[in-house]
PDB file of C-alpha atoms and ligand atoms in Angstrom:
ATOM      1  CA  MET A 164     -87.892  21.950  57.381  1.00  0.00           C
ATOM      2  CA  ASP A 165     -85.843  23.988  59.887  1.00  0.00           C
ATOM      3  CA  LYS A 166     -83.899  26.967  58.668  1.00  0.00           C
ATOM      4  CA  GLN A 167     -80.108  26.954  58.732  1.00  0.00           C
ATOM      5  CA  ARG A 168     -77.439  29.623  58.512  1.00  0.00           C
ATOM      6  CA  LEU A 169     -75.951  29.897  55.054  1.00  0.00           C
ATOM      7  CA  ASP A 170     -72.315  29.524  56.211  1.00  0.00           C
ATOM      8  CA  LYS A 171     -73.129  26.436  58.284  1.00  0.00           C
ATOM      9  CA  PHE A 172     -75.106  24.852  55.446  1.00  0.00           C
ATOM     10  CA  ILE A 173     -72.322  25.286  52.881  1.00  0.00           C
ATOM     11  CA  SER A 174     -69.633  24.256  55.330  1.00  0.00           C
ATOM     12  CA  ASN A 175     -71.457  21.046  56.365  1.00  0.00           C
ATOM     13  CA  GLN A 176     -72.453  20.021  52.872  1.00  0.00           C
ATOM     14  CA  LEU A 177     -69.094  20.696  51.205  1.00  0.00           C
ATOM     15  CA  GLY A 178     -66.715  19.922  54.081  1.00  0.00           C
ATOM     16  CA  ILE A 179     -65.085  23.357  53.873  1.00  0.00           C
ATOM     17  CA  SER A 180     -64.215  25.185  57.103  1.00  0.00           C
ATOM     18  CA  ARG A 181     -66.739  27.743  58.358  1.00  0.00           C
ATOM     19  CA  SER A 182     -64.153  30.561  58.195  1.00  0.00           C
ATOM     20  CA  GLU A 183     -63.246  29.762  54.590  1.00  0.00           C
ATOM     21  CA  VAL A 184     -66.925  29.714  53.652  1.00  0.00           C
ATOM     22  CA  ARG A 185     -67.513  33.075  55.369  1.00  0.00           C
ATOM     23  CA  THR A 186     -64.678  34.620  53.391  1.00  0.00           C
ATOM     24  CA  GLY A 187     -66.139  33.150  50.212  1.00  0.00           C
ATOM     25  CA  ILE A 188     -69.624  34.468  50.986  1.00  0.00           C
ATOM     26  CA  LYS A 189     -68.228  37.959  51.678  1.00  0.00           C
ATOM     27  CA  ARG A 190     -66.530  37.738  48.287  1.00  0.00           C
ATOM     28  CA  ARG A 191     -69.951  37.028  46.765  1.00  0.00           C
ATOM     29  CA  LEU A 192     -69.303  33.396  45.889  1.00  0.00           C
ATOM     30  CA  ALA A 193     -72.757  32.425  47.185  1.00  0.00           C
ATOM     31  CA  SER A 194     -76.244  32.905  45.844  1.00  0.00           C
ATOM     32  CA  VAL A 195     -79.635  31.829  47.140  1.00  0.00           C
ATOM     33  CA  ASN A 196     -82.475  31.272  44.675  1.00  0.00           C
ATOM     34  CA  GLY A 197     -80.523  33.201  42.039  1.00  0.00           C
ATOM     35  CA  GLU A 198     -79.777  36.243  44.223  1.00  0.00           C
ATOM     36  CA  PRO A 199     -76.184  36.935  45.325  1.00  0.00           C
ATOM     37  CA  VAL A 200     -75.919  36.876  49.151  1.00  0.00           C
ATOM     38  CA  SER A 201     -73.015  38.395  51.070  1.00  0.00           C
ATOM     39  CA  ASP A 202     -74.429  37.949  54.584  1.00  0.00           C
ATOM     40  CA  PHE A 203     -73.041  34.655  55.882  1.00  0.00           C
ATOM     41  CA  ALA A 204     -75.655  34.584  58.655  1.00  0.00           C
ATOM     42  CA  ALA A 205     -78.524  34.619  56.146  1.00  0.00           C
ATOM     43  CA  GLN A 206     -81.121  31.918  56.864  1.00  0.00           C
ATOM     44  CA  ILE A 207     -81.941  29.345  54.220  1.00  0.00           C
ATOM     45  CA  ILE A 208     -84.240  26.316  54.064  1.00  0.00           C
ATOM     46  CA  PRO A 209     -82.149  23.226  53.240  1.00  0.00           C
ATOM     47  CA  GLY A 210     -83.673  21.151  50.490  1.00  0.00           C
ATOM     48  CA  SER A 211     -86.015  23.947  49.444  1.00  0.00           C
ATOM     49  CA  ASP A 212     -83.799  26.958  48.657  1.00  0.00           C
ATOM     50  CA  THR A 213     -81.332  26.631  45.780  1.00  0.00           C
ATOM     51  CA  VAL A 214     -77.855  27.524  47.003  1.00  0.00           C
ATOM     52  CA  LEU A 215     -74.908  28.002  44.679  1.00  0.00           C
ATOM     53  CA  TYR A 216     -71.330  28.350  45.881  1.00  0.00           C
ATOM     54  CA  GLY A 217     -68.583  29.218  43.438  1.00  0.00           C
ATOM     55  CA  GLY A 218     -71.115  28.782  40.619  1.00  0.00           C
ATOM     56  CA  LYS A 219     -72.007  25.186  41.574  1.00  0.00           C
ATOM     57  CA  GLU A 220     -75.176  24.002  43.248  1.00  0.00           C
ATOM     58  CA  VAL A 221     -74.722  22.829  46.830  1.00  0.00           C
ATOM     59  CA  CYS A 222     -76.826  19.657  46.850  1.00  0.00           C
ATOM     60  CA  TYR A 223     -78.458  19.059  50.202  1.00  0.00           C
ATOM     61  CA  LYS A 224     -78.084  15.704  51.877  1.00  0.00           C
ATOM     62  CA  LYS A 225     -79.523  15.474  55.356  1.00  0.00           C
ATOM     63  CA  PHE A 226     -77.520  12.315  56.045  1.00  0.00           C
ATOM     64  CA  VAL A 227     -74.798  10.415  54.253  1.00  0.00           C
ATOM     65  CA  TYR A 228     -74.206   6.664  54.200  1.00  0.00           C
ATOM     66  CA  ILE A 229     -70.718   5.517  53.366  1.00  0.00           C
ATOM     67  CA  MET A 230     -69.360   2.031  52.948  1.00  0.00           C
ATOM     68  CA  LEU A 231     -65.722   1.394  53.697  1.00  0.00           C
ATOM     69  CA  ASN A 232     -63.649  -1.628  52.781  1.00  0.00           C
ATOM     70  CA  LYS A 233     -61.955  -1.729  56.159  1.00  0.00           C
ATOM     71  CA  PRO A 234     -58.344  -2.847  56.119  1.00  0.00           C
ATOM     72  CA  ALA A 235     -56.790  -4.734  59.039  1.00  0.00           C
ATOM     73  CA  GLY A 236     -54.933  -2.674  61.643  1.00  0.00           C
ATOM     74  CA  ILE A 237     -57.395   0.227  61.877  1.00  0.00           C
ATOM     75  CA  ILE A 238     -59.665   0.742  64.873  1.00  0.00           C
ATOM     76  CA  CYS A 239     -63.402   1.391  64.717  1.00  0.00           C
ATOM     77  CA  ALA A 240     -63.535   4.374  67.019  1.00  0.00           C
ATOM     78  CA  SER A 241     -64.230   8.047  66.651  1.00  0.00           C
ATOM     79  CA  ARG A 242     -61.112  10.216  66.467  1.00  0.00           C
ATOM     80  CA  ASP A 243     -58.127   8.919  68.423  1.00  0.00           C
ATOM     81  CA  LYS A 244     -55.067  11.029  69.228  1.00  0.00           C
ATOM     82  CA  THR A 245     -52.494   8.375  68.467  1.00  0.00           C
ATOM     83  CA  ARG A 246     -54.089   5.529  66.546  1.00  0.00           C
ATOM     84  CA  LYS A 247     -55.555   5.600  63.052  1.00  0.00           C
ATOM     85  CA  THR A 248     -59.326   5.140  63.005  1.00  0.00           C
ATOM     86  CA  VAL A 249     -61.798   4.286  60.273  1.00  0.00           C
ATOM     87  CA  LEU A 250     -62.918   7.937  60.244  1.00  0.00           C
ATOM     88  CA  ASP A 251     -59.424   8.913  59.090  1.00  0.00           C
ATOM     89  CA  LEU A 252     -60.167   7.004  55.874  1.00  0.00           C
ATOM     90  CA  VAL A 253     -63.300   9.029  55.067  1.00  0.00           C
ATOM     91  CA  PRO A 254     -62.804  11.711  52.368  1.00  0.00           C
ATOM     92  CA  GLU A 255     -62.338  15.322  53.516  1.00  0.00           C
ATOM     93  CA  LYS A 256     -65.635  16.487  52.017  1.00  0.00           C
ATOM     94  CA  TYR A 257     -67.511  14.668  54.816  1.00  0.00           C
ATOM     95  CA  LYS A 258     -65.351  16.010  57.614  1.00  0.00           C
ATOM     96  CA  ASN A 259     -67.894  18.489  59.004  1.00  0.00           C
ATOM     97  CA  ARG A 260     -70.497  15.777  59.559  1.00  0.00           C
ATOM     98  CA  ARG A 261     -70.894  13.893  62.814  1.00  0.00           C
ATOM     99  CA  LEU A 262     -69.996  10.521  61.405  1.00  0.00           C
ATOM    100  CA  SER A 263     -69.755   7.262  63.327  1.00  0.00           C
ATOM    101  CA  ALA A 264     -69.240   3.655  62.397  1.00  0.00           C
ATOM    102  CA  VAL A 265     -72.392   1.527  62.380  1.00  0.00           C
ATOM    103  CA  GLY A 266     -71.391  -1.071  64.952  1.00  0.00           C
ATOM    104  CA  ARG A 267     -67.816  -2.183  65.436  1.00  0.00           C
ATOM    105  CA  LEU A 268     -65.394  -4.438  63.646  1.00  0.00           C
ATOM    106  CA  ASP A 269     -62.293  -5.560  65.532  1.00  0.00           C
ATOM    107  CA  LYS A 270     -58.957  -3.995  64.640  1.00  0.00           C
ATOM    108  CA  ASP A 271     -57.901  -7.103  62.717  1.00  0.00           C
ATOM    109  CA  THR A 272     -61.278  -7.652  60.991  1.00  0.00           C
ATOM    110  CA  THR A 273     -61.537  -6.569  57.348  1.00  0.00           C
ATOM    111  CA  GLY A 274     -64.405  -5.838  54.992  1.00  0.00           C
ATOM    112  CA  LEU A 275     -67.698  -3.974  54.869  1.00  0.00           C
ATOM    113  CA  LEU A 276     -68.175  -1.227  57.424  1.00  0.00           C
ATOM    114  CA  LEU A 277     -70.945   1.365  57.233  1.00  0.00           C
ATOM    115  CA  ILE A 278     -70.332   4.909  58.389  1.00  0.00           C
ATOM    116  CA  THR A 279     -73.108   7.466  58.762  1.00  0.00           C
ATOM    117  CA  ASP A 280     -74.369  10.560  60.557  1.00  0.00           C
ATOM    118  CA  ASP A 281     -77.895   9.073  60.717  1.00  0.00           C
ATOM    119  CA  GLY A 282     -78.125   7.779  64.280  1.00  0.00           C
ATOM    120  CA  ASP A 283     -81.581   6.221  63.807  1.00  0.00           C
ATOM    121  CA  PHE A 284     -80.397   4.238  60.815  1.00  0.00           C
ATOM    122  CA  ALA A 285     -77.308   3.064  62.718  1.00  0.00           C
ATOM    123  CA  HIS A 286     -79.423   1.989  65.652  1.00  0.00           C
ATOM    124  CA  ARG A 287     -81.863   0.038  63.467  1.00  0.00           C
ATOM    125  CA  CYS A 288     -79.018  -1.618  61.612  1.00  0.00           C
ATOM    126  CA  ILE A 289     -77.340  -2.827  64.790  1.00  0.00           C
ATOM    127  CA  SER A 290     -80.429  -3.780  66.770  1.00  0.00           C
ATOM    128  CA  PRO A 291     -80.927  -7.565  66.976  1.00  0.00           C
ATOM    129  CA  LYS A 292     -84.664  -6.834  66.722  1.00  0.00           C
ATOM    130  CA  SER A 293     -84.196  -5.684  63.110  1.00  0.00           C
ATOM    131  CA  ASN A 294     -82.840  -9.129  62.139  1.00  0.00           C
ATOM    132  CA  ILE A 295     -80.393  -7.610  59.648  1.00  0.00           C
ATOM    133  CA  GLU A 296     -78.019 -10.384  58.582  1.00  0.00           C
ATOM    134  CA  LYS A 297     -74.295  -9.702  58.836  1.00  0.00           C
ATOM    135  CA  CYS A 298     -72.279 -12.175  56.839  1.00  0.00           C
ATOM    136  CA  TYR A 299     -68.605 -12.992  57.564  1.00  0.00           C
ATOM    137  CA  ILE A 300     -65.922 -15.271  56.171  1.00  0.00           C
ATOM    138  CA  ALA A 301     -63.898 -16.788  58.996  1.00  0.00           C
ATOM    139  CA  GLU A 302     -60.594 -18.587  58.580  1.00  0.00           C
ATOM    140  CA  LEU A 303     -60.114 -20.945  61.494  1.00  0.00           C
ATOM    141  CA  ASP A 304     -57.220 -22.775  63.077  1.00  0.00           C
ATOM    142  CA  GLY A 305     -59.032 -26.112  63.070  1.00  0.00           C
ATOM    143  CA  ASP A 306     -61.598 -28.151  61.148  1.00  0.00           C
ATOM    144  CA  ILE A 307     -65.318 -27.459  61.300  1.00  0.00           C
ATOM    145  CA  ASP A 308     -67.511 -30.452  62.032  1.00  0.00           C
ATOM    146  CA  GLY A 309     -71.250 -30.962  61.787  1.00  0.00           C
ATOM    147  CA  GLY A 310     -71.622 -30.514  65.546  1.00  0.00           C
ATOM    148  CA  VAL A 311     -70.436 -26.919  65.353  1.00  0.00           C
ATOM    149  CA  ILE A 312     -72.806 -26.203  62.470  1.00  0.00           C
ATOM    150  CA  SER A 313     -75.845 -27.466  64.366  1.00  0.00           C
ATOM    151  CA  ALA A 314     -74.738 -25.732  67.570  1.00  0.00           C
ATOM    152  CA  PHE A 315     -74.635 -22.414  65.669  1.00  0.00           C
ATOM    153  CA  GLU A 316     -78.117 -23.155  64.310  1.00  0.00           C
ATOM    154  CA  ASN A 317     -79.475 -23.750  67.796  1.00  0.00           C
ATOM    155  CA  GLY A 318     -77.834 -20.694  69.400  1.00  0.00           C
ATOM    156  CA  VAL A 319     -74.357 -20.915  70.927  1.00  0.00           C
ATOM    157  CA  THR A 320     -74.013 -20.284  74.660  1.00  0.00           C
ATOM    158  CA  LEU A 321     -70.944 -18.091  75.163  1.00  0.00           C
ATOM    159  CA  ALA A 322     -68.499 -18.499  78.057  1.00  0.00           C
ATOM    160  CA  ASP A 323     -70.257 -15.700  79.971  1.00  0.00           C
ATOM    161  CA  GLY A 324     -73.631 -17.481  79.671  1.00  0.00           C
ATOM    162  CA  TYR A 325     -75.081 -15.278  76.916  1.00  0.00           C
ATOM    163  CA  VAL A 326     -77.170 -17.340  74.502  1.00  0.00           C
ATOM    164  CA  CYS A 327     -76.641 -16.143  70.935  1.00  0.00           C
ATOM    165  CA  LYS A 328     -79.455 -15.942  68.431  1.00  0.00           C
ATOM    166  CA  PRO A 329     -79.415 -18.806  65.923  1.00  0.00           C
ATOM    167  CA  ALA A 330     -76.683 -18.307  63.321  1.00  0.00           C
ATOM    168  CA  ARG A 331     -75.940 -19.931  59.974  1.00  0.00           C
ATOM    169  CA  LEU A 332     -72.598 -21.626  59.496  1.00  0.00           C
ATOM    170  CA  GLU A 333     -71.619 -22.925  56.056  1.00  0.00           C
ATOM    171  CA  ARG A 334     -68.357 -24.685  55.374  1.00  0.00           C
ATOM    172  CA  VAL A 335     -66.580 -23.132  52.386  1.00  0.00           C
ATOM    173  CA  GLY A 336     -63.305 -24.994  52.993  1.00  0.00           C
ATOM    174  CA  THR A 337     -62.124 -27.430  55.679  1.00  0.00           C
ATOM    175  CA  ARG A 338     -61.017 -24.505  57.825  1.00  0.00           C
ATOM    176  CA  THR A 339     -63.003 -21.683  56.256  1.00  0.00           C
ATOM    177  CA  ALA A 340     -66.618 -20.865  56.992  1.00  0.00           C
ATOM    178  CA  ARG A 341     -69.275 -18.364  56.088  1.00  0.00           C
ATOM    179  CA  VAL A 342     -71.106 -17.219  59.232  1.00  0.00           C
ATOM    180  CA  THR A 343     -74.338 -15.254  59.213  1.00  0.00           C
ATOM    181  CA  VAL A 344     -75.510 -13.570  62.407  1.00  0.00           C
ATOM    182  CA  THR A 345     -78.259 -11.059  63.169  1.00  0.00           C
ATOM    183  CA  GLU A 346     -76.656  -9.479  66.224  1.00  0.00           C
ATOM    184  CA  GLY A 347     -73.284  -7.963  67.029  1.00  0.00           C
ATOM    185  CA  LYS A 348     -72.004  -8.616  70.525  1.00  0.00           C
ATOM    186  CA  TYR A 349     -68.402  -7.744  71.346  1.00  0.00           C
ATOM    187  CA  HIS A 350     -66.041 -10.215  69.570  1.00  0.00           C
ATOM    188  CA  GLN A 351     -69.121 -12.306  68.883  1.00  0.00           C
ATOM    189  CA  ILE A 352     -67.889 -14.541  66.055  1.00  0.00           C
ATOM    190  CA  LYS A 353     -64.526 -15.160  67.720  1.00  0.00           C
ATOM    191  CA  ARG A 354     -66.243 -16.006  71.001  1.00  0.00           C
ATOM    192  CA  MET A 355     -68.746 -18.306  69.257  1.00  0.00           C
ATOM    193  CA  PHE A 356     -65.954 -20.339  67.667  1.00  0.00           C
ATOM    194  CA  GLY A 357     -63.963 -20.133  70.905  1.00  0.00           C
ATOM    195  CA  VAL A 358     -66.668 -22.211  72.636  1.00  0.00           C
ATOM    196  CA  PHE A 359     -65.625 -25.106  70.348  1.00  0.00           C
ATOM    197  CA  GLY A 360     -61.899 -24.548  70.829  1.00  0.00           C
ATOM    198  CA  LEU A 361     -61.543 -22.942  67.410  1.00  0.00           C
ATOM    199  CA  GLY A 362     -59.458 -19.786  66.946  1.00  0.00           C
ATOM    200  CA  VAL A 363     -60.246 -17.276  64.187  1.00  0.00           C
ATOM    201  CA  ASN A 364     -57.126 -16.422  62.169  1.00  0.00           C
ATOM    202  CA  ARG A 365     -58.902 -14.020  59.793  1.00  0.00           C
ATOM    203  CA  LEU A 366     -62.339 -12.463  59.791  1.00  0.00           C
ATOM    204  CA  HIS A 367     -63.819 -10.568  56.858  1.00  0.00           C
ATOM    205  CA  ARG A 368     -67.320  -9.075  56.572  1.00  0.00           C
ATOM    206  CA  GLU A 369     -68.904  -9.630  53.171  1.00  0.00           C
ATOM    207  CA  SER A 370     -72.326  -8.052  53.618  1.00  0.00           C
ATOM    208  CA  VAL A 371     -74.818  -6.267  55.830  1.00  0.00           C
ATOM    209  CA  GLY A 372     -78.386  -7.180  54.869  1.00  0.00           C
ATOM    210  CA  GLY A 373     -78.649  -6.879  51.087  1.00  0.00           C
ATOM    211  CA  LEU A 374     -75.610  -4.604  50.880  1.00  0.00           C
ATOM    212  CA  LYS A 375     -72.550  -6.493  49.649  1.00  0.00           C
ATOM    213  CA  LEU A 376     -68.993  -5.232  49.680  1.00  0.00           C
ATOM    214  CA  PRO A 377     -68.370  -4.410  45.992  1.00  0.00           C
ATOM    215  CA  ALA A 378     -65.514  -6.356  44.418  1.00  0.00           C
ATOM    216  CA  ASP A 379     -64.097  -3.129  42.957  1.00  0.00           C
ATOM    217  CA  LEU A 380     -63.929  -1.251  46.264  1.00  0.00           C
ATOM    218  CA  GLU A 381     -60.243  -1.346  47.201  1.00  0.00           C
ATOM    219  CA  LYS A 382     -59.058  -1.857  50.791  1.00  0.00           C
ATOM    220  CA  GLY A 383     -59.218   1.478  52.609  1.00  0.00           C
ATOM    221  CA  GLU A 384     -61.601   2.992  50.034  1.00  0.00           C
ATOM    222  CA  CYS A 385     -64.993   4.561  50.741  1.00  0.00           C
ATOM    223  CA  ARG A 386     -68.082   4.889  48.555  1.00  0.00           C
ATOM    224  CA  GLU A 387     -71.332   6.681  49.259  1.00  0.00           C
ATOM    225  CA  VAL A 388     -74.442   4.492  49.150  1.00  0.00           C
ATOM    226  CA  ALA A 389     -77.782   5.783  47.883  1.00  0.00           C
ATOM    227  CA  ASN A 390     -81.108   4.253  48.967  1.00  0.00           C
ATOM    228  CA  ILE A 391     -79.403   2.493  51.815  1.00  0.00           C
ATOM    229  CA  ALA A 392     -82.527   1.496  53.712  1.00  0.00           C
ATOM    230  CA  GLN A 393     -83.926  -0.446  50.739  1.00  0.00           C
ATOM    231  CA  THR A 394     -80.536  -2.016  49.947  1.00  0.00           C
ATOM    232  CA  VAL A 395     -79.876  -3.137  53.503  1.00  0.00           C
ATOM    233  CA  GLY A 396     -83.444  -4.365  53.791  1.00  0.00           C
ATOM    234  CA  PHE A 397     -85.496  -2.253  56.180  1.00  0.00           C
TER     235      PHE A 397
HETATM  236  N1  URA B 245     -67.264 -10.750  65.477  1.00  0.00           N
HETATM  237  C1  URA B 245     -65.986 -10.666  65.904  1.00  0.00           C
HETATM  238  O1  URA B 245     -65.521 -11.489  66.660  1.00  0.00           O
HETATM  239  N2  URA B 245     -65.238  -9.638  65.452  1.00  0.00           N
HETATM  240  C2  URA B 245     -65.683  -8.721  64.583  1.00  0.00           C
HETATM  241  O2  URA B 245     -64.945  -7.814  64.193  1.00  0.00           O
HETATM  242  C3  URA B 245     -67.015  -8.816  64.149  1.00  0.00           C
HETATM  243  C4  URA B 245     -67.782  -9.846  64.612  1.00  0.00           C
END
């Protein structure tokens, strides 16, 4: 494991600014393996050395995986000067991590969004090759007939000629459907229904692989997920 500077380690793990941490270390708030340390540039081995700050252990997490119940009206981008983004909904303690959304949901789409600083995980989750199922509830402006269901099963050809991977479409109401896809092209679900003249009034993501949006996670709330790879299904 690579070494890391003490101030950087504490700052990243606790989401406290580097300057505040340095002041704290100078005031002897930090210890490493039981020894007080006042040099903020001291080198430590994350995950191996025991670091305390303000009397509490700083638990090392290389990466974090956060699920958000995305509300409508928020964009899935990194920081934006004027518009609110999903990263603005992430608690302060994660603010020194390089977080990004795993894939994109449209501004008006609600539901399960993963946010992480683990780029490899994000890539595997999004890649169509991983076959991770993303499950959505779509409210449509017209009725769903059997023809649409079998067309989804066979792979819809979008207006630009792209042939989608086979998708599952289940009717859960005359104008409401559950759609399961294993890829995530731009506006994919809306464009798939668009081929059949159907507009999507509301779109909500219920799950990503085996990870379901918990019923008790309020709109706009985040929760850290442990063992994400097993839960999602890698
Ligand atoms: N498909 C869409 O059309 N929009 C989303 O936000 C996600 C999937």
